[in-house]
Amino acid sequence: EAGVAQSPRYKIIEKRQSVAFWCNPISGHATLYWYQQILGQGPKLLIQFQNNGVVDDSQLPKDRFSAERLKGVDSTLKIQPAKLEDSAVYLCASSLEVLAGRTDTQYFGPGTRLTVL
Amino acid sequence: QQQVKQSPQSLIVQKGGISIINCAYENTAFDYFPWYQQFPGKGPALLIAIRPDVSEKKEGRFTISFNKSAKQFSLHIMDSQPGDSATYFCAASRVNTGFQKLVFGTGTRLLVSP
């Protein structure tokens, strides 16, 4: 079974530039998550999709971050414009359809390491 | 209320020894407590998880101990091996809400010396 795919693996940009990350979840997984992992910290959820609808984006800085999941499969996360503090690893994860009371394993991709100069 | 506090920040254990990592939470609504293992350059991978209706869960060399009254849970790695050297994250979520939002601890970097 193929895992969660992410690209690019590394990206270096200047502050105020734009950047986009792509994620392809495990086939059949309805739920997709984007996490931000700053060096030395645990991952922090930015946004959660169920199919192509947003379930939780309470921690997404909406003035500069946006995400979409067209057709309920692939997803892109965009930062525009980037700030120095956005330097982090951006992790995508997927799981089966989330239902209340059921624990579904979240499978993580390898992440995209973003450096903002 | 949403935080999960993890300690120690780093840990060095000799091969064959026991590694112990501790986590504490405040939000009593949390009802799912997984541990994730992360190797450099890789995403976190689920290692073992527990629900609060049991006090202990064991899978091979890995055991979670859960203390509901103290709002604490810990990971024990028995017979630690050099291949266990990685960063370990505890996490918590509210499964019964259907959101599955994981709140992660800050991580413990484990080094098992040969």
Short mmCIF file of N, CA, C and O in Angstrom, two decimals, chain A residues 11-17 81-88 114-117:
data_model
loop_
_atom_site.label_atom_id
_atom_site.label_comp_id
_atom_site.label_asym_id
_atom_site.label_seq_id
_atom_site.Cartn_x
_atom_site.Cartn_y
_atom_site.Cartn_z
N LYS A 11 12.13 23.25 0.34
CA LYS A 11 11.87 24.49 -0.37
C LYS A 11 12.52 25.63 0.41
O LYS A 11 12.35 25.72 1.64
N ILE A 12 13.26 26.47 -0.31
CA ILE A 12 13.87 27.64 0.30
C ILE A 12 13.34 28.85 -0.45
O ILE A 12 13.44 28.91 -1.68
N ILE A 13 12.78 29.82 0.28
CA ILE A 13 12.25 31.02 -0.34
C ILE A 13 12.64 32.24 0.48
O ILE A 13 13.07 32.13 1.63
N GLU A 14 12.51 33.41 -0.13
CA GLU A 14 12.72 34.67 0.57
C GLU A 14 11.40 35.06 1.24
O GLU A 14 10.32 34.71 0.77
N LYS A 15 11.50 35.81 2.33
CA LYS A 15 10.28 36.29 2.98
C LYS A 15 9.49 37.15 2.00
O LYS A 15 10.04 37.79 1.12
N ARG A 16 8.18 37.10 2.16
CA ARG A 16 7.20 37.79 1.31
C ARG A 16 6.94 37.06 -0.01
O ARG A 16 6.03 37.45 -0.74
N GLN A 17 7.70 36.00 -0.30
CA GLN A 17 7.38 35.20 -1.49
C GLN A 17 6.24 34.23 -1.18
O GLN A 17 5.82 34.07 -0.03
N PRO A 81 1.82 36.07 1.81
CA PRO A 81 3.27 35.96 1.67
C PRO A 81 3.90 35.25 2.87
O PRO A 81 3.35 35.24 3.97
N ALA A 82 5.05 34.64 2.65
CA ALA A 82 5.71 33.90 3.73
C ALA A 82 6.44 34.85 4.68
O ALA A 82 6.94 35.90 4.27
N LYS A 83 6.49 34.43 5.95
CA LYS A 83 7.24 35.14 6.98
C LYS A 83 8.34 34.22 7.50
O LYS A 83 8.29 33.00 7.32
N LEU A 84 9.32 34.83 8.16
CA LEU A 84 10.43 34.05 8.70
C LEU A 84 9.93 32.94 9.63
O LEU A 84 10.46 31.83 9.62
N GLU A 85 8.89 33.26 10.42
CA GLU A 85 8.40 32.30 11.41
C GLU A 85 7.64 31.13 10.78
O GLU A 85 7.23 30.20 11.49
N ASP A 86 7.46 31.15 9.46
CA ASP A 86 6.81 30.03 8.77
C ASP A 86 7.79 28.91 8.49
O ASP A 86 7.39 27.83 8.01
N SER A 87 9.08 29.13 8.77
CA SER A 87 10.07 28.07 8.57
C SER A 87 9.71 26.88 9.46
O SER A 87 9.63 27.01 10.69
N ALA A 88 9.48 25.73 8.84
CA ALA A 88 9.00 24.56 9.56
C ALA A 88 8.92 23.40 8.58
O ALA A 88 9.16 23.56 7.38
N LEU A 114 10.36 23.68 4.85
CA LEU A 114 10.38 25.03 4.31
C LEU A 114 11.34 25.90 5.10
O LEU A 114 11.28 25.95 6.34
N THR A 115 12.22 26.57 4.39
CA THR A 115 13.11 27.57 4.99
C THR A 115 12.80 28.91 4.37
O THR A 115 12.84 29.06 3.14
N VAL A 116 12.47 29.88 5.23
CA VAL A 116 12.18 31.24 4.77
C VAL A 116 13.34 32.14 5.19
O VAL A 116 13.65 32.25 6.38
N LEU A 117 14.00 32.76 4.20
CA LEU A 117 15.19 33.60 4.47
C LEU A 117 14.83 35.08 4.47
O LEU A 117 13.87 35.48 3.80
#
